[in-house]
mmCIF file of C-alpha atoms in Angstrom:
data_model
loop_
_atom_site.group_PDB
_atom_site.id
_atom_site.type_symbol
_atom_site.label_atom_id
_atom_site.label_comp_id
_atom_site.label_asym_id
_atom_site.label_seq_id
_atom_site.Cartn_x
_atom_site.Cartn_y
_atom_site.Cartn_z
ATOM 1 C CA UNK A 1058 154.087 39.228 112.946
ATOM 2 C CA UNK A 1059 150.759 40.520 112.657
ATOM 3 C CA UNK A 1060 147.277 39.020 113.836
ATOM 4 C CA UNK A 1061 146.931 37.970 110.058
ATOM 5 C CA UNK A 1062 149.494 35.822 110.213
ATOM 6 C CA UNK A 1063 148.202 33.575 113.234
ATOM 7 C CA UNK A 1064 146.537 30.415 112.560
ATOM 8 C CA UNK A 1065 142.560 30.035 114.872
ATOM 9 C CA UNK A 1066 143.269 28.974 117.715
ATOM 10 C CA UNK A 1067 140.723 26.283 117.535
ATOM 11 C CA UNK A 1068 142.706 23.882 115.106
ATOM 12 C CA UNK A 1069 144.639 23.153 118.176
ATOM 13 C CA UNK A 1070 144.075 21.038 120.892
ATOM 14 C CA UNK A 1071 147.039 21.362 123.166
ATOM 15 C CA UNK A 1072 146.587 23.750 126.696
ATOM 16 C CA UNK A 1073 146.624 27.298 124.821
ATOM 17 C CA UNK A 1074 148.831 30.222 126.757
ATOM 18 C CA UNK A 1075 149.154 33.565 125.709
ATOM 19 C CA UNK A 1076 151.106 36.180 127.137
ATOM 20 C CA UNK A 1077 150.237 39.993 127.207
ATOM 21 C CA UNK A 1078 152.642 42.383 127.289
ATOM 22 C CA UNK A 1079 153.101 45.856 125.786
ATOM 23 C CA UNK A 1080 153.189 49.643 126.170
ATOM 24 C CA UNK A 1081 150.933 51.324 129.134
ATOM 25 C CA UNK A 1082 147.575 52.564 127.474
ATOM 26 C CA UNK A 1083 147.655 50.240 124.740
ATOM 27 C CA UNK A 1084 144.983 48.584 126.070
ATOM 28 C CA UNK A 1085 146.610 45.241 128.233
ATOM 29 C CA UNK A 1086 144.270 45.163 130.623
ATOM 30 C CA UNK A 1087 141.408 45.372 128.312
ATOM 31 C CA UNK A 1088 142.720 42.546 126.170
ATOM 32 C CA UNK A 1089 143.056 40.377 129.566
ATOM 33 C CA UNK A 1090 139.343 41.272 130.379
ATOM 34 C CA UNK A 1091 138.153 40.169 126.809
ATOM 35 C CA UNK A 1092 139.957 36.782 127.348
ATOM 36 C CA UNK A 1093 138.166 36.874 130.567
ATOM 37 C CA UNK A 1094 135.314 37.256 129.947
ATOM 38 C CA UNK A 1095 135.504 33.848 127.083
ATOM 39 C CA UNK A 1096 136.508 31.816 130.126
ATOM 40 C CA UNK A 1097 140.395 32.256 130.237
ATOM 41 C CA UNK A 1098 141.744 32.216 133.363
ATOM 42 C CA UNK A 1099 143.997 35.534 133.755
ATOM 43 C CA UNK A 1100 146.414 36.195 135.690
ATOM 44 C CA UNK A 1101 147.651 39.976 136.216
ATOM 45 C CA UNK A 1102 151.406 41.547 136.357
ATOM 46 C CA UNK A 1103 153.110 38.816 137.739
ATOM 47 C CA UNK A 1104 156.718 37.625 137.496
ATOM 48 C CA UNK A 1105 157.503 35.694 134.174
ATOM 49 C CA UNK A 1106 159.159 32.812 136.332
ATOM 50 C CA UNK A 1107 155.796 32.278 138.043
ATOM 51 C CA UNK A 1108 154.003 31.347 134.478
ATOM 52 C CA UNK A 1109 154.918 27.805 133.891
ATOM 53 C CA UNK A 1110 154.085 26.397 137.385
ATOM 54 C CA UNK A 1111 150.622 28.817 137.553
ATOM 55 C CA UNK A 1112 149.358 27.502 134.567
ATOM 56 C CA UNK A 1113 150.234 23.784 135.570
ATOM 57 C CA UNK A 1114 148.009 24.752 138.939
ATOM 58 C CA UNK A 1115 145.086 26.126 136.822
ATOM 59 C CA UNK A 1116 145.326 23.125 134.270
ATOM 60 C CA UNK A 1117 144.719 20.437 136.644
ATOM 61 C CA UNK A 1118 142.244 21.962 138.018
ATOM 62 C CA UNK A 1119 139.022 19.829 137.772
ATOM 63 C CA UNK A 1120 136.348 21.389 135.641
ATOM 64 C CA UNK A 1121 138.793 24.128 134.021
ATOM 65 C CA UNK A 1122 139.210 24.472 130.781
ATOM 66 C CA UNK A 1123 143.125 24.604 129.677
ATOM 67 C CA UNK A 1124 143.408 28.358 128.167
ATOM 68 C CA UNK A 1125 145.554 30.507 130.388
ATOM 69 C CA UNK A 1126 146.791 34.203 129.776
ATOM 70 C CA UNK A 1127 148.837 36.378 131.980
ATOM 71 C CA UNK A 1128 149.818 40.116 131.547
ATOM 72 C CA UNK A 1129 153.027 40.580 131.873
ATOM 73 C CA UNK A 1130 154.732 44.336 132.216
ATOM 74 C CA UNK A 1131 158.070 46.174 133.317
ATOM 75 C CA UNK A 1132 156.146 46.664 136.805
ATOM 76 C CA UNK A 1133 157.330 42.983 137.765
ATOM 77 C CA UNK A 1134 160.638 45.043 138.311
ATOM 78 C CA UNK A 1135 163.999 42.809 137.680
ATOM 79 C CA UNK A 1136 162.022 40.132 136.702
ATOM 80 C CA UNK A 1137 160.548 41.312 133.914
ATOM 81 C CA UNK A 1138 164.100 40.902 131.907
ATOM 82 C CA UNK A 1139 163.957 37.616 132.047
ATOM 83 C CA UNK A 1140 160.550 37.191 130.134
ATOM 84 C CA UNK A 1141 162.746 36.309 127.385
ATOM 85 C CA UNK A 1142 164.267 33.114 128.553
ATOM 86 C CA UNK A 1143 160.432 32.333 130.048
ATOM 87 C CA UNK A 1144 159.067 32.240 126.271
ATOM 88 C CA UNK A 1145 161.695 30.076 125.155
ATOM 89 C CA UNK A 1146 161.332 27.768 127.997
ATOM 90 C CA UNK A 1147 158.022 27.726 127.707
ATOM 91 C CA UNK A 1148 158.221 27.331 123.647
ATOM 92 C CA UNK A 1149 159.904 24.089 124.214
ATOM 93 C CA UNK A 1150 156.785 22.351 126.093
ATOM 94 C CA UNK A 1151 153.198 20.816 124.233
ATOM 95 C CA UNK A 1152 151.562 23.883 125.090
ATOM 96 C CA UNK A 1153 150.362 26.180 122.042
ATOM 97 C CA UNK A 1154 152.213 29.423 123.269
ATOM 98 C CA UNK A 1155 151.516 33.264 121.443
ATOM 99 C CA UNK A 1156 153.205 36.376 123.043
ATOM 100 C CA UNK A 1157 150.762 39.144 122.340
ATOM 101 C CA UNK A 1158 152.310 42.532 121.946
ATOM 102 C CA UNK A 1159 149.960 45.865 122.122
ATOM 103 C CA UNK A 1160 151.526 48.794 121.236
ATOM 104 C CA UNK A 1161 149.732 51.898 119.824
ATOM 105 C CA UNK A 1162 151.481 55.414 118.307
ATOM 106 C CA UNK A 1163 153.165 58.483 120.690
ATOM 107 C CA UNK A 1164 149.995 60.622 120.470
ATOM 108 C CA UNK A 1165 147.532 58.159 121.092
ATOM 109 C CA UNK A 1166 149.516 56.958 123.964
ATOM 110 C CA UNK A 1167 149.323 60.636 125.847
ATOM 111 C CA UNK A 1168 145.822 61.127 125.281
ATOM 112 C CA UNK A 1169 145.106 58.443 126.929
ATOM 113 C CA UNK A 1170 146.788 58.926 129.684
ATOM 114 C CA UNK A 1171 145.580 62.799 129.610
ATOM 115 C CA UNK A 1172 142.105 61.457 129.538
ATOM 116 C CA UNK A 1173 142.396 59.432 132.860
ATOM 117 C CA UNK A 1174 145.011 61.678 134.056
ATOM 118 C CA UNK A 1175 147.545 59.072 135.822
ATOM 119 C CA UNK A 1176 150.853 59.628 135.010
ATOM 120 C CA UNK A 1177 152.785 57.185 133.430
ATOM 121 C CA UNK A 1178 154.593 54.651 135.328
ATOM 122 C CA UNK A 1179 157.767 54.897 134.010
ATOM 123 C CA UNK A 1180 157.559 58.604 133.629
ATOM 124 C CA UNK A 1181 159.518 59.528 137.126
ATOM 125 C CA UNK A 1182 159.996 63.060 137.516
ATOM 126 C CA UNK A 1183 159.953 63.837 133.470
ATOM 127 C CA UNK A 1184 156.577 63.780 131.379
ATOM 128 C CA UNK A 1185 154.586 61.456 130.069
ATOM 129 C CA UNK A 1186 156.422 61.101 126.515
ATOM 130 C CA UNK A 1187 159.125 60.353 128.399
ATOM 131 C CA UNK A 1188 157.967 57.864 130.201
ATOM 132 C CA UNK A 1189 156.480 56.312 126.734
ATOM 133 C CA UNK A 1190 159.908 56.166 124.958
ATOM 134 C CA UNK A 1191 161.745 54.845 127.633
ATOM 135 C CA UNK A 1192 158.628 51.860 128.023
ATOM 136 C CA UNK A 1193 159.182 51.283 123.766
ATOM 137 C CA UNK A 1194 163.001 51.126 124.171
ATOM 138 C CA UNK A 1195 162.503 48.729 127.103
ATOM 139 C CA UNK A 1196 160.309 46.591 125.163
ATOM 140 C CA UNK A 1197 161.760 46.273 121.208
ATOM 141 C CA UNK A 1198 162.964 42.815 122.173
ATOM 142 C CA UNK A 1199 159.631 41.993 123.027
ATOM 143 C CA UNK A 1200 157.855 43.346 120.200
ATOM 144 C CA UNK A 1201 160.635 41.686 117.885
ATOM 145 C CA UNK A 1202 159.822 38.128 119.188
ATOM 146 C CA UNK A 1203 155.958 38.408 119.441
ATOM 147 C CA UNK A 1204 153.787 36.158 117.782
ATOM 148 C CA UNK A 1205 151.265 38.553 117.668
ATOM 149 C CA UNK A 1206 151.192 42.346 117.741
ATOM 150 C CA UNK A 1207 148.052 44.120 117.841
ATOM 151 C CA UNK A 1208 148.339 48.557 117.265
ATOM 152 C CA UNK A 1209 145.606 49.285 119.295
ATOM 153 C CA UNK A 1210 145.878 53.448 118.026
ATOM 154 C CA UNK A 1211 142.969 53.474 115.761
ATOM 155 C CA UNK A 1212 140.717 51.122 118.323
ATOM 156 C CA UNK A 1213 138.181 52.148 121.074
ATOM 157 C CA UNK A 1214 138.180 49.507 123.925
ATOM 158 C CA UNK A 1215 135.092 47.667 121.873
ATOM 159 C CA UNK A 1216 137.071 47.309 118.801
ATOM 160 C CA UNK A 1217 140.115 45.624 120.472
ATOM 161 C CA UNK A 1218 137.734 43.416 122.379
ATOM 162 C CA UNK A 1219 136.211 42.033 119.320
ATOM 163 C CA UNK A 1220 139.482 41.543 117.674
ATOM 164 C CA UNK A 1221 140.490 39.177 120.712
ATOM 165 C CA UNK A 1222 137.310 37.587 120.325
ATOM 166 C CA UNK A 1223 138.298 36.997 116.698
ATOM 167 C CA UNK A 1224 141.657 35.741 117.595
ATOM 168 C CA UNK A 1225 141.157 33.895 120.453
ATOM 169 C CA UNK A 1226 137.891 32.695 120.437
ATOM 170 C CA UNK A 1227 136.404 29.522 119.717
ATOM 171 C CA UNK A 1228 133.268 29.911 116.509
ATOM 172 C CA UNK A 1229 130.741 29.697 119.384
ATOM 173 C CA UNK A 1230 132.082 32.799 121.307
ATOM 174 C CA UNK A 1231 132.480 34.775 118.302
ATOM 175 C CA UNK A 1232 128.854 34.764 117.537
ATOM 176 C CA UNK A 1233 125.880 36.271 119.380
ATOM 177 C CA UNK A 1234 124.214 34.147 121.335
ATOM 178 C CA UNK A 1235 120.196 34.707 121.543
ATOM 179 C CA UNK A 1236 118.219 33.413 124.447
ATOM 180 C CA UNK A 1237 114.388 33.398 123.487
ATOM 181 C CA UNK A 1238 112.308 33.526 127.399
ATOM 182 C CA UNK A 1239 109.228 33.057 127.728
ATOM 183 C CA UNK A 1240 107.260 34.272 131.129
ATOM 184 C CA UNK A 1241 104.358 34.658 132.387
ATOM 185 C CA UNK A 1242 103.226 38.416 133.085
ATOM 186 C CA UNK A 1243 101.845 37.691 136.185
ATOM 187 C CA UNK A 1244 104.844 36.704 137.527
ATOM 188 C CA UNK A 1245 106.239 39.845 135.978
ATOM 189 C CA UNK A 1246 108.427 40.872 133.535
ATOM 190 C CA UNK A 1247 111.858 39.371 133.500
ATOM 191 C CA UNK A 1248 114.673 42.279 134.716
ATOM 192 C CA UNK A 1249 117.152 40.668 132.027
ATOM 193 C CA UNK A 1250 115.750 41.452 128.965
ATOM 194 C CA UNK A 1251 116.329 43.520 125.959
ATOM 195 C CA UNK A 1252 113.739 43.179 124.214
ATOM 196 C CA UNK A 1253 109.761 42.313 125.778
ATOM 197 C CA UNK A 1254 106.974 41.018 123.404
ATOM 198 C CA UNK A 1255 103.376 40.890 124.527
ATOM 199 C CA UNK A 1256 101.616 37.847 122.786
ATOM 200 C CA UNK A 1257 97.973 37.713 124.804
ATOM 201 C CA UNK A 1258 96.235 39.053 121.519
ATOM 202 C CA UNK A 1259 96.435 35.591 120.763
ATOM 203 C CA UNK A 1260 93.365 33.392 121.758
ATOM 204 C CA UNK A 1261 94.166 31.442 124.774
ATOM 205 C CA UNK A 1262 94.282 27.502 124.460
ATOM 206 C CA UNK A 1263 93.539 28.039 128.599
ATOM 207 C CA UNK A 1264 90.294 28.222 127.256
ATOM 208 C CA UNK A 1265 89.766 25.029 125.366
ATOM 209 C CA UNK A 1266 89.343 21.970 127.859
ATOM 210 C CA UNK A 1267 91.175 19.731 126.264
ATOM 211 C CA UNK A 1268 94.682 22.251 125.885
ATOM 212 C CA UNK A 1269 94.108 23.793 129.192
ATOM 213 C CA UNK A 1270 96.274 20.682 131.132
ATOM 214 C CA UNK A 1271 98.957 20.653 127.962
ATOM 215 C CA UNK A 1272 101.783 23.026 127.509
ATOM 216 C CA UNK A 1273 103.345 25.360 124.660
ATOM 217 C CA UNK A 1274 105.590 22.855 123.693
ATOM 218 C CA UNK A 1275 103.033 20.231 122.541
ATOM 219 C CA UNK A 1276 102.017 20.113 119.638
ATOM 220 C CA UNK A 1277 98.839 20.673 119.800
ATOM 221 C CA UNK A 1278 99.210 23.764 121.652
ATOM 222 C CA UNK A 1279 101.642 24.721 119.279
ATOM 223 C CA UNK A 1280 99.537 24.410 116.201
ATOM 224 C CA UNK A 1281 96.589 26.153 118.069
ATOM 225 C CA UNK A 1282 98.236 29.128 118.440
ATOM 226 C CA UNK A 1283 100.361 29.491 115.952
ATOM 227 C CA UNK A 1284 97.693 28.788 113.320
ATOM 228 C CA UNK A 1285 95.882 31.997 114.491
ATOM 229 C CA UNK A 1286 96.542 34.686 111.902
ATOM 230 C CA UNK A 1287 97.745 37.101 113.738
ATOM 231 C CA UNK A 1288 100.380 35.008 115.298
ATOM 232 C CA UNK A 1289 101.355 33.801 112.254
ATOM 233 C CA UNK A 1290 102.146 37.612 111.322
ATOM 234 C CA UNK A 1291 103.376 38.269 114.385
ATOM 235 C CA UNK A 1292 106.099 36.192 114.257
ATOM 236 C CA UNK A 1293 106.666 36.991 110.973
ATOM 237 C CA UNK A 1294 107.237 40.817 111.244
ATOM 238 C CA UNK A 1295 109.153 39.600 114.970
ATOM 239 C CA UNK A 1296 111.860 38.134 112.678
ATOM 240 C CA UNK A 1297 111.940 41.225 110.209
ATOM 241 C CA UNK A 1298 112.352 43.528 113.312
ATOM 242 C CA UNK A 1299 114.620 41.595 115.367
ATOM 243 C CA UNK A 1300 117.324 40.469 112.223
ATOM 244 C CA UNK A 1301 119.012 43.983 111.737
ATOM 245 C CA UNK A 1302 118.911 44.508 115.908
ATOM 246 C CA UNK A 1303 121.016 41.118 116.161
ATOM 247 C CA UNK A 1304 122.940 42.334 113.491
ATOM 248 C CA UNK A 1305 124.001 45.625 114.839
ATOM 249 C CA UNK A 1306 124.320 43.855 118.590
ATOM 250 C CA UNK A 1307 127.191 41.868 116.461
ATOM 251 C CA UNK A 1308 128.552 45.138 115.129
ATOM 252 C CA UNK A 1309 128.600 46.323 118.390
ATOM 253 C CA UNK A 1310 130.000 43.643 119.972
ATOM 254 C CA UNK A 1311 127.048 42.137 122.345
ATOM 255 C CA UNK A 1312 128.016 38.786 122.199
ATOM 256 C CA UNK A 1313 124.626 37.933 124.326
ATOM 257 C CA UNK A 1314 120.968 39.426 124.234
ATOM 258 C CA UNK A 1315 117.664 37.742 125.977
ATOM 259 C CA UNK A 1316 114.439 37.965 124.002
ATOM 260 C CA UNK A 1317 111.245 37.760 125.871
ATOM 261 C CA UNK A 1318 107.687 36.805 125.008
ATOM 262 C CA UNK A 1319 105.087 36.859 127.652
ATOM 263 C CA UNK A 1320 101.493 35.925 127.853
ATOM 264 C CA UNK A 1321 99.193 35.679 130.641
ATOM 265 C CA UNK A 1322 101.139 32.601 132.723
ATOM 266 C CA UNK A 1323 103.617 31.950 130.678
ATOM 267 C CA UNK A 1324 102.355 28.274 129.478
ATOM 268 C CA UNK A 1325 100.689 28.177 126.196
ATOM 269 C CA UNK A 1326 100.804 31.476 123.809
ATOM 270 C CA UNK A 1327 104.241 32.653 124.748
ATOM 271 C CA UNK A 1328 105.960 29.306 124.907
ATOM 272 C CA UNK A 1329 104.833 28.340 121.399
ATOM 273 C CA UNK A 1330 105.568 31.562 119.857
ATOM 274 C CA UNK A 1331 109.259 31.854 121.813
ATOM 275 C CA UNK A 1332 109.601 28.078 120.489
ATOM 276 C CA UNK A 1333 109.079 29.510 116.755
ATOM 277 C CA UNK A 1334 110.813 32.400 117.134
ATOM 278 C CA UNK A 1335 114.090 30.276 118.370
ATOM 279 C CA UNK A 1336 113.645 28.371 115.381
ATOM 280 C CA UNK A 1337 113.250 30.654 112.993
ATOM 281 C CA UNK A 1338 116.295 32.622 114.247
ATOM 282 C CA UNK A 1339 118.505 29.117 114.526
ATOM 283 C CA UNK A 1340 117.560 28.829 110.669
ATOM 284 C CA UNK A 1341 118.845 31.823 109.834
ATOM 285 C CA UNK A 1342 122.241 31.146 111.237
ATOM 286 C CA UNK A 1343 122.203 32.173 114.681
ATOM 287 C CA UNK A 1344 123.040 30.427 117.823
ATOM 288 C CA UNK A 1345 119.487 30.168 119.994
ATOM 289 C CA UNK A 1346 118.873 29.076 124.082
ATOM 290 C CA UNK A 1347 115.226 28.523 124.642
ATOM 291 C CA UNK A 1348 114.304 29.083 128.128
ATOM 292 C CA UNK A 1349 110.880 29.175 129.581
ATOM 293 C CA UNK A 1350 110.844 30.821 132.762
ATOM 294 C CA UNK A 1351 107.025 30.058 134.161
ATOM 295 C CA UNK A 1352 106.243 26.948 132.513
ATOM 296 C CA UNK A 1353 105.649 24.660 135.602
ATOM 297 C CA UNK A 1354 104.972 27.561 137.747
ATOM 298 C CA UNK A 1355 101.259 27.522 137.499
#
């Protein structure tokens, strides 16, 4: 089959497995990482046999959620023929099984393995194309029976980690996710950002007695500053700015980018104009964490 063919894997609510398997350099490891890195818990070249009682360890652990992968390749030695009978036995149980096949065309293949210049391991004391045939042979079973096969030739390592993402993912990993921070500069600028906005133009409520005690997040505050005209415009022309950036960190697959505003002390000006921002940008579709770093502090 190929990865059209699959249903999302979020119209299902049993424990979700998937097993990765395929030819050296077509990317395995990479596809383990992306599943990784959306929470999985991965579990790398180890005997098919071991795959039903590993993933009833991870699934009762407390806290964890029930998506488990495991690459699986002829480096498992004699054990690896049985992966067959595995599948079926696993098949068989309330568990919402997919045997992922990567595979990718001869050329590609030795490139890649010219580029990091490790020989491959089934190569012996012939070449690498060798080595590449005899893996395919090995594994036609295995690509016959997939659920899923993915030919990773025309991908770069960001492209195959977004089409996991696609496949695998639940809507909310599949989207960027933007966290809006405010801070205060005197505390100094926060090391995690990718973007830092100075908003002290703006007059300071610290200045008006009866906003000085109240934060960014009252209302008052909030209308003080953000009725200035120059905030106003600000965050205006923020949103034009920012909108093609998030789209291109989509493109590109950055899945999560912090967005920081910073006045003074971080408790009036850049609170109330992270506050707008977020909601502008949650408007418009995407998925916003508001976080206000030095509110408190002072």
């Amino acid at each position: 089959m190929t990865e059209e063919s699959i249903p999302s894997p979020t119209t299902d609510t049993r424990g979700d497995v998937v097993i990765i398997t395929g030819l050296a350099g077509a990317g395995r490891e990479t596809a383990a990482h992306a599943l990784e890195d959306m929470g999985w818990y991965v579990v790398y070249n180890i005997a098919p046999q071991l795959i039903g009682t590993l993933y009833e360890l991870q699934a009762s652990a407390v806290g964890r959620e029930n998506r488990f992968a495991v690459v699986v390749d002829p480096r498992s030695g004699p054990f690896f023929t049985e992966l067959g009978e595995v599948v079926d036995e696993l098949r068989k149980a309330d568990l919402r099984l997919r045997l992922l096949f990567l595979t990718a065309d001869e050329s590609t293949l030795v490139r890649r393995f010219d580029s990091v210049r490790r020989p491959h391991p089934l190569q012996g004391e012939e070449g690498v194309l060798e080595g590449i045939r005899r893996e395919r042979e090995m594994l036609a079973r295995y690509r016959r029976t997939a659920d899923l096969v993915i030919d990773t030739s025309p991908l770069n390592v960001h492209e195959l980690t977004m089409k996991m993402r696609s496949l695998f993912g639940t809507g909310e990993e599949q989207r960027l996710t933007v966290t809006m921070l405010s801070f205060g500069f005197k505390y100094g600028i926060p090391l995690e950002a990718d973007h830092v906005s100075d908003v002290r133009f703006i007059p300071n409520p610290y200045w008006v007695p009866e906003l000085r005690p109240k934060r960014g997040t009252d209302a008052e505050v909030a209308e003080f500053v953000l009725g200035d005209a120059n905030a106003a415009e600000f965050v205006e022309r923020y949103i034009e700015m920012i909108t093609p950036v998030l789209r291109g960190y989509s493109t590109e697959n950055k899945h999560f980018t912090t967005l920081a505003i910073g006045c003074t002390g971080g408790k009036h000006r850049s609170v109330a104009v992270s506050e707008r921002i977020g909601d502008e940008l949650r408007t418009a579709g995407h998925a916003v964490r508001i976080r206000h770093r030095d509110l408190g502090r002072e």
